């Protein structure tokens, strides 16, 4: 079956028919006719076919000379050339038809035939066919050409990078900002406001994009992030800045979710792991540069420029996305003919409100408890109770909804339930390490906040490199479970190693101890995302992606809260046992409130407190090892099909 446009097919057919008439009539073509043929051939001329066209033009020149001298033309050569054109285009079409049949697969995990690899010869034929104007099927989905895909992919990659950069930029710069507004006691609300909106609204964009397409929600998120970022740069009060950060979280959370969804719409599952690895690189570089450059920009240029430098790039991404992303992307056949108002009427508003309320109260309780407010505070307790009550009701409502925003079958039916559990636990492991390792360097090693933050650059680079590596390995081997197990094992070994950290070692030793966990996280992030897509329908990929992102974000909150709870409780016991002296009570109270207070202690008390923090952090890192074991147990019975087959690995 030939898969090129009817217009080009007619051109070739008419050319062949025209020449056959002359051959049948044993009539040599005239000089004018040959000029017409030359004109037709020139329409196909491109850089890749210049040599062949040049050869054909030489034949036409020879034939012109023969016509002028009334010498008969060698019709057999002309017919042979025309036949070769037809056979060549047919072979291109047939080969592309064989290689493109996987693009119509509906269930990723049940592909019954190994995907064919395009040879270099095939790729040359594809390029040639595209250059001469024959419209061939793109290797990407949704009818998007190669050039248009790379434009969309670049916009998504940059948008994702900025969203992650904006997420981590406050880590090292919030002391400067809160000091500028003389509101240091409100520092925790900067991260809380951002986290509430980014996590609470993330899953909504997946379901909404199924109803109205990917383009509108993506443009909305880019617009919100652009406006909110400008608001942050111009804020004149702490209250205004916190509200602006909340809107930044809304835009950034939506971009993080939609970027992966758009790529899933366009890239076949057989090669998606490669493109997912690029997303991982953007995540690693964005998070590392945000944490590292935030403080530097605030000190050198002023904190307002942290947000000002983002605005031109965001506006450029917004304009490019408006032009490049097709409006039909992500729409189901049922929704393509519906108006925006009709699609919005069918949206799961009740489930969306319940999901947002459940996650909001959960994050409020976990994030405020032990940080801004004590765990026994009434507001903290009520927030956790409300979230616990709302969650079962949310599941009940979603079970009786035709198009739920959070389908229960995704969360409670294997293998997807196990994959989501591993994703959540993996995020808890990562943030148990990321959140507490700076405390080790500040409280035990007595380093500054800037120095301890810079130590996270190497783990971020390792995570990105590992994610890129496993993306290519998955594409090459078509296996996923083996790499998921490898990632979990590296996380386990790294967590155990970190539970033996001591002061007094060389700087490079600490970096080596951070590598295994970072390497394992890189393997886990890419493999988890690919695994759940491989066992899901194409029509489910938006909701599935949003669900994974939601539980990964909740895992971040769980990891920070659980590790803080373990650290503070064990630290209290260790301080009570280790600190001895007349100023015992004052010392314990001071170091529990602020890590920097350790620098001002007398040498005797300083050593006692540093030893207490060391022991407490050992137990905290050991909890990450326990979480790794739970991941490993959940992975034992997990069945993930190889990409391109229905066999489980």
Coordinates of C-alpha atoms in Angstrom, one line a residue:
X1 CA 0.0 0.0 0.0
X2 CA 1.5 3.4 -1.1
X3 CA 1.2 6.1 1.5
X4 CA 1.8 9.3 -0.3
X5 CA -0.5 12.1 -1.4
X6 CA -3.0 11.6 -4.3
X7 CA -1.6 14.7 -6.0
X8 CA 1.9 13.3 -6.3
X9 CA 0.7 9.9 -7.2
X10 CA -1.3 11.4 -10.1
X11 CA 1.8 13.2 -11.3
X12 CA 3.9 10.0 -11.6
X13 CA 1.0 8.1 -13.1
X14 CA 0.4 10.7 -15.8
X15 CA 4.1 10.9 -16.6
X16 CA 4.2 7.1 -17.1
X17 CA 1.1 7.1 -19.1
X18 CA 2.3 10.0 -21.3
X19 CA 5.6 8.2 -22.1
X20 CA 3.8 4.9 -22.8
X21 CA 1.6 6.5 -25.4
X22 CA 4.6 7.7 -27.3
X23 CA 6.3 4.3 -27.1
X24 CA 3.1 2.5 -28.3
X25 CA 2.7 4.9 -31.2
X26 CA 6.5 4.5 -32.0
X27 CA 6.7 8.3 -32.0
X28 CA 9.6 10.2 -30.7
X29 CA 8.7 13.1 -28.3
X30 CA 9.1 16.5 -29.7
X31 CA 11.4 19.2 -28.3
X32 CA 8.5 21.0 -26.7
X33 CA 7.2 17.8 -25.1
X34 CA 10.6 17.1 -23.6
X35 CA 10.7 20.6 -22.2
X36 CA 7.4 19.9 -20.5
X37 CA 8.8 16.7 -19.1
X38 CA 11.9 18.6 -17.9
X39 CA 9.6 21.1 -16.2
X40 CA 7.7 18.4 -14.4
X41 CA 10.9 16.8 -13.1
X42 CA 12.3 20.1 -11.9
X43 CA 9.3 20.3 -9.6
X44 CA 10.7 17.3 -7.7
X45 CA 14.3 18.7 -7.5
X46 CA 15.8 18.9 -4.1
X47 CA 19.3 18.8 -2.6
X48 CA 19.1 15.0 -2.0
X49 CA 18.1 14.2 -5.6
X50 CA 20.3 16.7 -7.5
X51 CA 22.7 14.0 -8.8
X52 CA 19.7 11.9 -10.1
X53 CA 18.0 14.9 -11.6
X54 CA 21.2 16.0 -13.2
X55 CA 21.6 12.6 -14.9
X56 CA 18.0 12.8 -16.1
X57 CA 18.5 16.3 -17.5
X58 CA 21.6 15.0 -19.4
X59 CA 19.3 12.3 -21.0
X60 CA 16.8 15.0 -21.9
X61 CA 19.6 17.1 -23.5
X62 CA 20.7 14.1 -25.5
X63 CA 17.1 13.5 -26.6
X64 CA 16.7 17.1 -27.6
X65 CA 19.8 16.8 -29.8
X66 CA 18.3 13.6 -31.3
X67 CA 15.0 15.3 -32.0
X68 CA 16.7 18.2 -33.8
X69 CA 18.5 15.6 -35.9
X70 CA 15.4 13.4 -36.3
X71 CA 17.2 10.5 -34.5
X72 CA 14.7 8.2 -32.8
X73 CA 14.8 8.3 -29.0
X74 CA 15.6 5.2 -27.0
X75 CA 12.1 4.7 -25.6
X76 CA 13.1 1.6 -23.5
X77 CA 15.4 3.7 -21.4
X78 CA 12.7 6.3 -20.8
X79 CA 10.2 3.6 -19.8
X80 CA 12.7 1.9 -17.6
X81 CA 13.4 5.2 -15.8
X82 CA 9.7 5.9 -15.2
X83 CA 9.2 2.3 -14.0
X84 CA 12.1 2.8 -11.5
X85 CA 10.5 5.9 -10.2
X86 CA 7.2 4.1 -9.6
X87 CA 8.9 1.0 -8.0
X88 CA 11.0 3.2 -5.8
X89 CA 8.1 5.2 -4.4
X90 CA 6.1 2.0 -4.0
X91 CA 9.0 0.3 -2.0
X92 CA 9.2 3.4 0.2
X93 CA 5.5 3.3 0.9
X94 CA 5.5 -0.5 1.6
X95 CA 8.4 -0.2 4.0
X96 CA 6.9 2.7 5.8
X97 CA 3.6 0.9 6.1
X98 CA 5.4 -2.0 7.7
X99 CA 7.3 0.2 10.1
X100 CA 4.5 2.5 11.0
X101 CA 1.8 -0.1 12.0
X102 CA 2.7 0.3 15.7
X103 CA 1.5 3.9 15.7
X104 CA -2.0 2.7 15.6
X105 CA -1.7 0.4 18.6
X106 CA -4.3 1.2 21.2
X107 CA -3.0 -0.9 24.1
X108 CA 0.7 -0.3 24.7
X109 CA 1.3 -3.3 26.8
X110 CA -0.2 -5.8 24.3
X111 CA 1.7 -5.2 21.2
X112 CA 2.1 -8.6 19.6
X113 CA 5.0 -8.1 17.3
X114 CA 8.5 -6.8 17.8
X115 CA 8.9 -3.3 16.4
X116 CA 11.0 -3.0 13.3
X117 CA 14.0 -0.8 13.3
X118 CA 14.4 1.5 10.4
X119 CA 17.6 0.9 8.5
X120 CA 19.9 3.6 7.2
X121 CA 18.7 2.8 3.7
X122 CA 15.1 3.2 4.8
X123 CA 15.8 6.5 6.4
X124 CA 17.5 7.7 3.2
X125 CA 14.4 6.6 1.2
X126 CA 12.2 8.5 3.7
X127 CA 14.2 11.7 3.3
X128 CA 14.2 11.4 -0.5
X129 CA 10.5 10.8 -0.6
X130 CA 9.8 13.8 1.7
X131 CA 12.1 16.0 -0.3
X132 CA 10.4 15.3 -3.7
X133 CA 7.1 16.2 -2.2
X134 CA 5.6 12.8 -1.3
X135 CA 3.7 13.1 1.9
X136 CA 4.8 10.1 4.0
X137 CA 3.6 9.1 7.5
X138 CA 5.6 10.8 10.3
X139 CA 7.2 8.5 12.9
X140 CA 5.4 10.6 15.5
X141 CA 1.7 10.4 16.4
X142 CA -1.3 12.7 16.0
X143 CA -0.3 13.5 12.4
X144 CA 2.5 15.8 13.5
X145 CA 5.5 16.3 11.1
X146 CA 9.0 15.8 12.3
X147 CA 9.8 19.5 12.2
X148 CA 6.6 20.4 14.0
X149 CA 7.3 17.7 16.6
X150 CA 10.7 19.1 17.5
X151 CA 9.3 22.6 17.8
X152 CA 6.6 21.3 20.2
X153 CA 9.1 19.1 22.1
X154 CA 11.6 22.0 22.6
X155 CA 8.8 24.3 23.9
X156 CA 7.7 21.6 26.3
X157 CA 11.3 20.9 27.5
X158 CA 12.0 24.6 28.1
X159 CA 8.6 25.1 29.9
X160 CA 9.3 22.0 32.0
X161 CA 12.8 23.3 32.9
X162 CA 11.4 26.7 34.0
X163 CA 8.7 25.1 36.1
X164 CA 11.3 23.0 37.9
X165 CA 13.7 25.9 38.2
X166 CA 10.9 28.0 39.7
X167 CA 10.1 25.2 42.2
X168 CA 13.6 25.1 43.6
X169 CA 14.8 28.7 43.3
X170 CA 13.5 29.6 46.7
X171 CA 15.7 27.0 48.5
X172 CA 18.7 29.3 48.8
X173 CA 17.2 32.7 48.3
X174 CA 14.2 32.8 50.7
X175 CA 16.3 34.3 53.6
X176 CA 17.1 37.3 51.4
X177 CA 13.5 37.8 50.3
X178 CA 12.0 37.4 53.8
X179 CA 14.6 39.8 55.2
X180 CA 13.8 42.4 52.5
X181 CA 10.2 42.4 53.6
X182 CA 11.2 42.0 57.3
X183 CA 9.1 38.9 57.6
X184 CA 11.5 36.1 58.4
X185 CA 8.8 34.3 60.5
X186 CA 6.7 33.8 57.3
X187 CA 9.5 32.0 55.4
X188 CA 7.7 28.6 55.6
X189 CA 4.6 30.0 53.9
X190 CA 6.6 30.6 50.7
X191 CA 7.1 26.9 50.1
X192 CA 3.7 26.0 51.6
X193 CA 1.7 28.3 49.3
X194 CA 3.6 27.0 46.2
X195 CA 3.3 23.3 47.2
X196 CA -0.5 23.6 48.0
X197 CA -1.4 24.9 44.5
X198 CA 1.2 22.9 42.5
X199 CA 0.2 19.5 44.1
X200 CA -3.5 20.2 44.6
X201 CA -4.3 21.2 41.1
X202 CA -1.9 19.0 39.1
X203 CA -4.3 16.1 38.5
X204 CA -7.0 18.5 37.3
X205 CA -5.1 19.4 34.2
X206 CA -4.9 15.8 33.0
X207 CA -8.6 15.3 33.1
X208 CA -9.3 18.8 31.7
X209 CA -7.0 18.3 28.8
X210 CA -8.9 15.1 27.9
X211 CA -12.1 17.2 27.6
X212 CA -10.8 20.3 25.8
X213 CA -7.5 19.2 24.4
X214 CA -3.9 19.8 25.5
X215 CA -3.4 23.2 23.9
X216 CA -5.8 25.3 26.0
X217 CA -4.7 24.1 29.4
X218 CA -1.0 24.4 28.4
X219 CA -1.5 28.0 27.2
X220 CA -3.4 28.7 30.4
X221 CA -0.5 27.4 32.6
X222 CA 2.1 29.3 30.7
X223 CA 0.0 32.5 30.9
X224 CA -0.5 32.0 34.7
X225 CA 3.1 31.3 35.4
X226 CA 4.2 34.3 33.3
X227 CA 1.9 36.7 35.0
X228 CA 2.6 35.3 38.5
X229 CA 6.3 35.4 37.9
X230 CA 6.1 39.1 37.0
X231 CA 3.9 39.6 40.1
X232 CA 6.7 38.1 42.2
X233 CA 9.2 40.4 40.7
X234 CA 7.1 43.5 41.4
X235 CA 5.6 42.5 44.8
X236 CA 5.7 45.2 47.4
X237 CA 4.7 43.2 50.5
X238 CA 5.1 39.7 51.9
X239 CA 1.4 39.0 51.6
X240 CA 1.4 39.9 48.0
X241 CA 4.5 37.8 47.3
X242 CA 3.1 34.7 49.0
X243 CA -0.1 35.0 46.9
X244 CA 2.0 35.4 43.8
X245 CA 3.9 32.3 44.7
X246 CA 0.7 30.4 45.1
X247 CA -0.2 31.3 41.5
X248 CA 3.3 30.3 40.4
X249 CA 2.6 26.9 41.9
X250 CA -0.6 26.6 39.9
X251 CA 1.1 27.3 36.6
X252 CA 4.3 25.3 37.3
X253 CA 2.3 22.3 38.6
X254 CA 0.2 22.3 35.4
X255 CA 3.3 22.6 33.2
X256 CA 5.0 19.7 34.9
X257 CA 2.0 17.5 34.4
X258 CA 1.1 18.6 30.9
X259 CA 4.6 18.5 29.5
X260 CA 4.8 14.7 30.0
X261 CA 1.2 14.2 28.7
X262 CA 1.9 16.1 25.4
X263 CA 5.0 14.0 24.8
X264 CA 3.0 10.9 25.4
X265 CA 0.5 12.1 22.8
X266 CA 3.2 12.5 20.2
X267 CA 5.8 9.8 20.8
X268 CA 5.2 6.1 20.3
X269 CA 5.8 3.9 23.4
X270 CA 8.6 2.1 21.6
X271 CA 10.9 5.2 21.7
X272 CA 9.3 7.2 24.4
X273 CA 11.9 6.3 27.0
X274 CA 14.5 8.2 25.1
X275 CA 12.4 11.4 25.1
X276 CA 11.5 10.8 28.8
X277 CA 15.2 10.8 29.5
X278 CA 15.5 14.3 28.1
X279 CA 12.7 15.3 30.4
X280 CA 14.7 13.9 33.3
X281 CA 17.8 15.9 32.2
X282 CA 15.7 19.0 32.2
X283 CA 14.4 18.1 35.7
X284 CA 17.9 17.5 37.1
X285 CA 19.5 20.6 35.5
X286 CA 16.5 22.8 36.4
X287 CA 16.3 21.7 40.1
X288 CA 20.1 21.9 40.5
X289 CA 20.4 25.3 38.8
X290 CA 17.4 26.7 40.7
X291 CA 18.9 25.7 44.1
X292 CA 22.4 26.8 43.2
X293 CA 21.7 30.0 41.2
X294 CA 18.9 31.4 43.4
X295 CA 21.1 32.6 46.2
X296 CA 23.8 33.9 43.7
X297 CA 21.3 35.9 41.7
X298 CA 19.8 37.3 44.9
X299 CA 23.2 38.4 46.2
X300 CA 24.6 39.7 43.0
X301 CA 21.7 41.2 41.0
X302 CA 18.9 41.4 43.6
X303 CA 16.2 38.8 44.4
X304 CA 13.7 40.4 42.0
X305 CA 15.8 39.4 39.0
X306 CA 15.4 35.7 40.0
X307 CA 11.9 36.1 38.5
X308 CA 12.5 38.8 36.0
X309 CA 15.0 36.7 34.0
X310 CA 12.3 34.0 33.5
X311 CA 9.7 36.3 31.9
X312 CA 11.1 36.7 28.3
X313 CA 11.6 32.9 28.0
X314 CA 8.1 32.2 29.3
X315 CA 6.5 34.7 26.8
X316 CA 8.5 33.1 23.9
X317 CA 7.3 29.7 24.9
X318 CA 3.7 30.9 25.1
X319 CA 3.8 32.4 21.6
X320 CA 5.5 29.3 20.1
X321 CA 3.1 26.9 21.8
X322 CA 0.2 28.9 20.5
X323 CA 1.5 28.5 16.9
X324 CA 3.0 25.0 17.0
X325 CA 0.6 22.8 19.1
X326 CA -2.4 21.6 17.2
X327 CA -5.7 22.4 18.7
X328 CA -7.0 18.8 18.3
X329 CA -4.1 17.3 20.3
X330 CA -5.4 15.1 23.1
X331 CA -9.0 15.2 22.0
X332 CA -10.9 11.9 21.7
X333 CA -13.1 11.2 18.7
X334 CA -16.1 11.9 20.9
X335 CA -14.9 15.3 21.9
X336 CA -13.5 16.5 18.5
X337 CA -16.9 17.6 17.3
X338 CA -18.0 19.2 20.6
X339 CA -17.8 22.8 21.5
X340 CA -15.7 24.0 24.4
X341 CA -18.9 24.6 26.5
X342 CA -20.2 21.1 25.8
X343 CA -16.8 19.5 26.8
X344 CA -16.6 21.5 30.0
X345 CA -20.1 20.4 31.0
X346 CA -18.9 16.8 31.0
X347 CA -15.9 17.6 33.1
X348 CA -15.7 15.9 36.5
X349 CA -16.2 19.0 38.7
X350 CA -17.3 17.1 41.8
X351 CA -14.3 14.8 41.7
X352 CA -12.0 17.7 41.0
X353 CA -13.2 19.7 44.0
X354 CA -13.0 16.7 46.3
X355 CA -9.5 15.8 45.1
X356 CA -8.3 19.4 45.5
X357 CA -9.8 19.6 49.0
X358 CA -8.3 16.3 50.1
X359 CA -4.8 17.1 48.9
X360 CA -5.0 20.7 50.2
X361 CA -5.9 19.6 53.8
X362 CA -3.4 16.8 53.7
X363 CA -0.6 19.1 52.6
X364 CA -1.6 21.7 55.1
X365 CA -1.5 19.3 58.0
X366 CA 1.7 17.6 57.0
X367 CA 3.6 20.7 56.0
X368 CA 2.6 22.9 58.9
X369 CA 2.8 20.2 61.6
X370 CA 6.2 20.2 63.2
X371 CA 7.4 23.2 61.1
X372 CA 5.2 26.3 61.6
X373 CA 2.8 24.7 64.2
X374 CA 3.2 21.9 66.7
X375 CA 1.7 18.5 65.8
X376 CA -0.8 18.8 68.6
X377 CA -2.2 22.1 67.2
X378 CA -5.9 22.0 66.6
X379 CA -5.6 23.2 63.0
X380 CA -3.0 20.6 62.1
X381 CA -5.1 17.8 63.6
X382 CA -8.4 19.0 62.0
X383 CA -6.6 19.3 58.6
X384 CA -5.4 15.7 58.7
X385 CA -8.8 14.4 60.0
X386 CA -10.7 16.2 57.2
X387 CA -8.3 14.8 54.5
X388 CA -8.8 11.3 55.9
X389 CA -12.6 11.6 55.8
X390 CA -12.7 13.1 52.3
X391 CA -10.5 10.5 50.7
X392 CA -12.9 7.5 51.0
X393 CA -15.7 9.8 49.8
X394 CA -13.6 10.9 46.8
X395 CA -13.1 7.2 45.9
X396 CA -16.8 6.5 46.2
X397 CA -17.7 9.5 43.9
X398 CA -15.1 8.6 41.3
X399 CA -16.3 5.0 41.3
X400 CA -19.7 6.2 40.1
X401 CA -18.6 8.8 37.6
X402 CA -18.5 8.1 33.9
X403 CA -15.2 10.0 33.3
X404 CA -13.5 10.3 36.7
X405 CA -10.5 12.6 37.1
X406 CA -8.9 10.0 39.4
X407 CA -10.1 6.5 38.3
X408 CA -10.1 4.1 41.3
X409 CA -9.1 1.2 38.9
X410 CA -5.8 2.9 38.3
X411 CA -5.0 3.2 42.0
X412 CA -6.3 -0.2 43.3
X413 CA -5.8 -2.6 40.4
X414 CA -2.5 -4.2 39.7
X415 CA 0.0 -3.7 38.1
X416 CA -0.7 0.0 38.1
X417 CA -1.5 0.1 41.9
X418 CA 1.9 -1.4 42.6
X419 CA 3.7 1.0 40.2
X420 CA 2.0 4.0 41.8
X421 CA 2.9 2.8 45.3
X422 CA 6.6 2.4 44.2
X423 CA 6.4 5.9 42.7
X424 CA 5.2 7.4 45.9
X425 CA 7.7 5.5 48.0
X426 CA 10.5 6.4 45.7
X427 CA 9.7 10.1 46.0
X428 CA 9.7 9.6 49.8
X429 CA 13.1 8.0 49.7
X430 CA 14.5 10.8 47.5
X431 CA 13.2 13.7 49.7
X432 CA 14.2 11.9 52.9
X433 CA 17.8 12.2 51.6
X434 CA 17.5 15.6 49.9
X435 CA 15.8 17.3 52.8
X436 CA 18.0 15.9 55.5
X437 CA 21.5 15.8 53.9
X438 CA 21.9 19.6 54.2
X439 CA 21.0 19.3 57.9
X440 CA 23.9 16.9 58.2
X441 CA 26.4 19.3 56.6
X442 CA 25.1 22.3 58.6
X443 CA 24.5 20.7 62.0
X444 CA 27.3 18.0 62.0
X445 CA 29.9 19.5 59.7
X446 CA 29.1 23.1 60.6
X447 CA 29.0 24.3 57.0
X448 CA 27.0 27.3 55.7
X449 CA 23.6 26.9 54.0
X450 CA 25.2 27.9 50.7
X451 CA 27.9 25.3 50.9
X452 CA 25.6 22.5 51.9
X453 CA 23.3 23.5 49.0
X454 CA 26.1 23.3 46.5
X455 CA 26.8 19.7 47.6
X456 CA 23.4 18.8 46.0
X457 CA 24.7 19.7 42.6
X458 CA 26.5 16.4 42.1
X459 CA 23.5 14.2 43.1
X460 CA 21.3 16.2 40.7
X461 CA 23.7 15.6 37.8
X462 CA 24.0 11.9 38.7
X463 CA 20.2 11.6 38.7
X464 CA 19.9 13.2 35.3
X465 CA 22.7 11.1 33.8
X466 CA 21.1 7.9 35.2
X467 CA 17.7 8.8 33.9
X468 CA 19.1 9.5 30.4
X469 CA 21.1 6.2 30.5
X470 CA 18.1 4.1 31.5
X471 CA 15.9 5.8 28.8
X472 CA 18.2 4.5 26.1
X473 CA 18.6 1.1 27.8
X474 CA 14.8 0.6 27.8
X475 CA 14.5 1.6 24.2
X476 CA 17.3 -0.8 23.3
X477 CA 16.3 -3.9 25.4
X478 CA 12.5 -3.2 25.6
X479 CA 12.7 -4.3 29.3
X480 CA 11.6 -2.2 32.3
X481 CA 11.3 -4.3 35.4
X482 CA 15.0 -5.2 35.6
X483 CA 15.9 -1.5 35.6
X484 CA 13.3 -0.7 38.2
X485 CA 14.8 -3.4 40.5
X486 CA 18.3 -2.0 39.8
X487 CA 17.1 1.5 40.8
X488 CA 15.5 0.2 44.0
X489 CA 18.7 -1.7 45.0
X490 CA 20.9 1.3 44.4
X491 CA 18.5 3.4 46.6
X492 CA 18.7 0.7 49.3
X493 CA 22.5 0.5 49.2
X494 CA 22.8 4.3 49.2
X495 CA 20.4 4.7 52.1
X496 CA 22.3 2.1 54.2
X497 CA 25.6 3.8 53.3
X498 CA 24.3 7.2 54.4
X499 CA 23.2 5.9 57.8
X500 CA 27.0 5.5 58.5
X501 CA 28.0 9.0 57.7
X502 CA 30.5 10.5 60.2
X503 CA 32.3 13.9 60.5
X504 CA 36.0 14.2 59.8
X505 CA 36.0 12.5 56.4
X506 CA 37.4 13.9 53.1
X507 CA 35.0 15.9 51.0
X508 CA 35.1 13.5 48.1
X509 CA 34.0 10.6 50.4
X510 CA 30.7 12.4 51.2
X511 CA 30.1 12.8 47.4
X512 CA 30.6 9.1 46.8
X513 CA 28.1 8.3 49.5
X514 CA 25.5 10.5 47.8
X515 CA 25.9 8.8 44.4
X516 CA 24.1 5.4 44.8
X517 CA 20.8 6.9 46.0
X518 CA 20.9 9.5 43.2
X519 CA 21.7 6.9 40.6
X520 CA 18.9 4.7 41.8
X521 CA 16.4 7.6 41.7
X522 CA 17.4 8.3 38.1
X523 CA 16.6 4.7 37.1
X524 CA 13.4 4.7 39.1
X525 CA 11.8 7.9 37.8
X526 CA 12.1 7.0 34.1
X527 CA 11.2 3.3 34.5
X528 CA 8.1 4.0 36.7
X529 CA 6.7 6.4 34.1
X530 CA 7.4 4.1 31.2
X531 CA 6.0 1.0 33.1
X532 CA 2.6 2.5 33.9
X533 CA 2.2 3.8 30.3
X534 CA 3.0 0.3 29.0
X535 CA 0.1 -1.2 30.8
X536 CA -2.4 1.6 30.1
X537 CA -4.6 2.5 27.1
X538 CA -3.6 5.4 24.9
X539 CA -6.9 7.1 25.9
X540 CA -5.9 6.8 29.6
X541 CA -2.4 8.3 29.3
X542 CA -3.4 11.8 30.4
X543 CA -5.2 10.6 33.6
X544 CA -2.5 8.0 34.3
X545 CA 0.3 10.6 33.9
X546 CA -1.5 13.0 36.2
X547 CA -2.1 10.3 38.8
X548 CA 1.6 9.3 38.8
X549 CA 2.6 13.0 39.2
X550 CA 0.1 13.5 42.0
X551 CA 1.3 10.6 44.1
X552 CA 5.0 11.5 43.3
X553 CA 4.3 15.0 44.7
X554 CA 2.4 13.6 47.7
X555 CA 5.4 11.3 48.2
X556 CA 7.5 14.5 48.5
X557 CA 5.3 15.8 51.2
X558 CA 5.2 12.4 53.0
X559 CA 8.9 12.1 52.8
X560 CA 9.7 15.5 54.3
X561 CA 7.0 15.2 57.0
X562 CA 7.9 11.6 58.0
X563 CA 11.7 12.2 58.0
X564 CA 11.2 15.4 60.1
X565 CA 9.0 13.5 62.6
X566 CA 11.7 10.8 62.9
X567 CA 14.5 13.3 63.2
X568 CA 12.9 15.6 65.7
X569 CA 11.8 12.7 68.0
X570 CA 15.1 10.9 68.0
X571 CA 17.0 14.1 68.3
X572 CA 15.0 15.0 71.4
X573 CA 15.9 11.6 73.0
X574 CA 19.6 11.9 72.0
X575 CA 19.9 15.5 73.3
X576 CA 18.3 14.5 76.5
X577 CA 20.9 11.7 77.0
X578 CA 24.0 13.4 75.6
X579 CA 23.8 17.1 76.7
X580 CA 25.3 17.5 80.1
X581 CA 26.1 20.8 81.9
X582 CA 24.6 23.7 83.8
X583 CA 23.2 25.3 80.6
X584 CA 21.6 22.0 79.4
X585 CA 18.0 23.2 79.1
X586 CA 18.9 26.4 77.2
X587 CA 21.1 24.5 74.8
X588 CA 18.5 21.9 74.0
X589 CA 15.9 24.5 73.4
X590 CA 18.1 26.6 71.2
X591 CA 19.4 23.9 68.9
X592 CA 16.0 22.4 68.3
X593 CA 14.7 25.7 67.1
X594 CA 17.7 26.6 64.9
X595 CA 20.6 24.6 63.4
X596 CA 22.7 27.8 63.1
X597 CA 22.6 28.1 66.9
X598 CA 25.1 25.2 67.1
X599 CA 27.8 27.6 65.7
X600 CA 27.6 29.8 68.8
X601 CA 27.8 27.0 71.4
X602 CA 30.7 26.4 73.7
X603 CA 33.0 23.6 72.4
X604 CA 31.8 21.1 75.1
X605 CA 28.1 21.6 74.2
X606 CA 28.9 21.8 70.5
X607 CA 30.4 18.3 70.4
X608 CA 27.4 16.9 72.4
X609 CA 24.9 18.4 70.0
X610 CA 26.8 17.3 66.9
X611 CA 26.9 13.7 68.2
X612 CA 23.1 13.9 68.9
X613 CA 22.4 15.1 65.4
X614 CA 24.6 12.4 63.9
X615 CA 22.7 9.6 65.6
X616 CA 19.3 11.1 64.8
X617 CA 20.2 11.5 61.1
X618 CA 21.4 7.9 61.0
X619 CA 18.0 6.7 62.0
X620 CA 16.4 9.1 59.5
X621 CA 18.5 7.8 56.6
X622 CA 17.8 4.2 57.8
X623 CA 14.1 4.9 57.3
X624 CA 14.8 5.5 53.6
X625 CA 16.4 2.0 53.5
X626 CA 13.2 0.5 55.0
X627 CA 11.1 2.3 52.3
X628 CA 13.4 0.8 49.7
X629 CA 12.7 -2.7 51.0
X630 CA 9.0 -2.0 50.8
X631 CA 9.5 -0.9 47.1
X632 CA 11.4 -4.1 46.5
X633 CA 8.7 -6.3 47.9
X634 CA 6.1 -4.5 45.8
X635 CA 8.2 -5.1 42.8
X636 CA 8.6 -8.9 43.3
X637 CA 5.2 -9.9 42.0
X638 CA 5.0 -7.0 39.5
X639 CA 4.4 -8.0 35.9
X640 CA 5.4 -5.4 33.3
X641 CA 5.2 -6.4 29.6
X642 CA 8.2 -5.9 27.4
X643 CA 7.7 -3.0 24.9
X644 CA 6.5 -4.5 21.7
X645 CA 5.4 -7.9 23.1
X646 CA 2.8 -9.3 25.4
X647 CA 5.4 -11.1 27.4
X648 CA 6.0 -10.0 31.0
X649 CA 9.5 -9.3 32.4

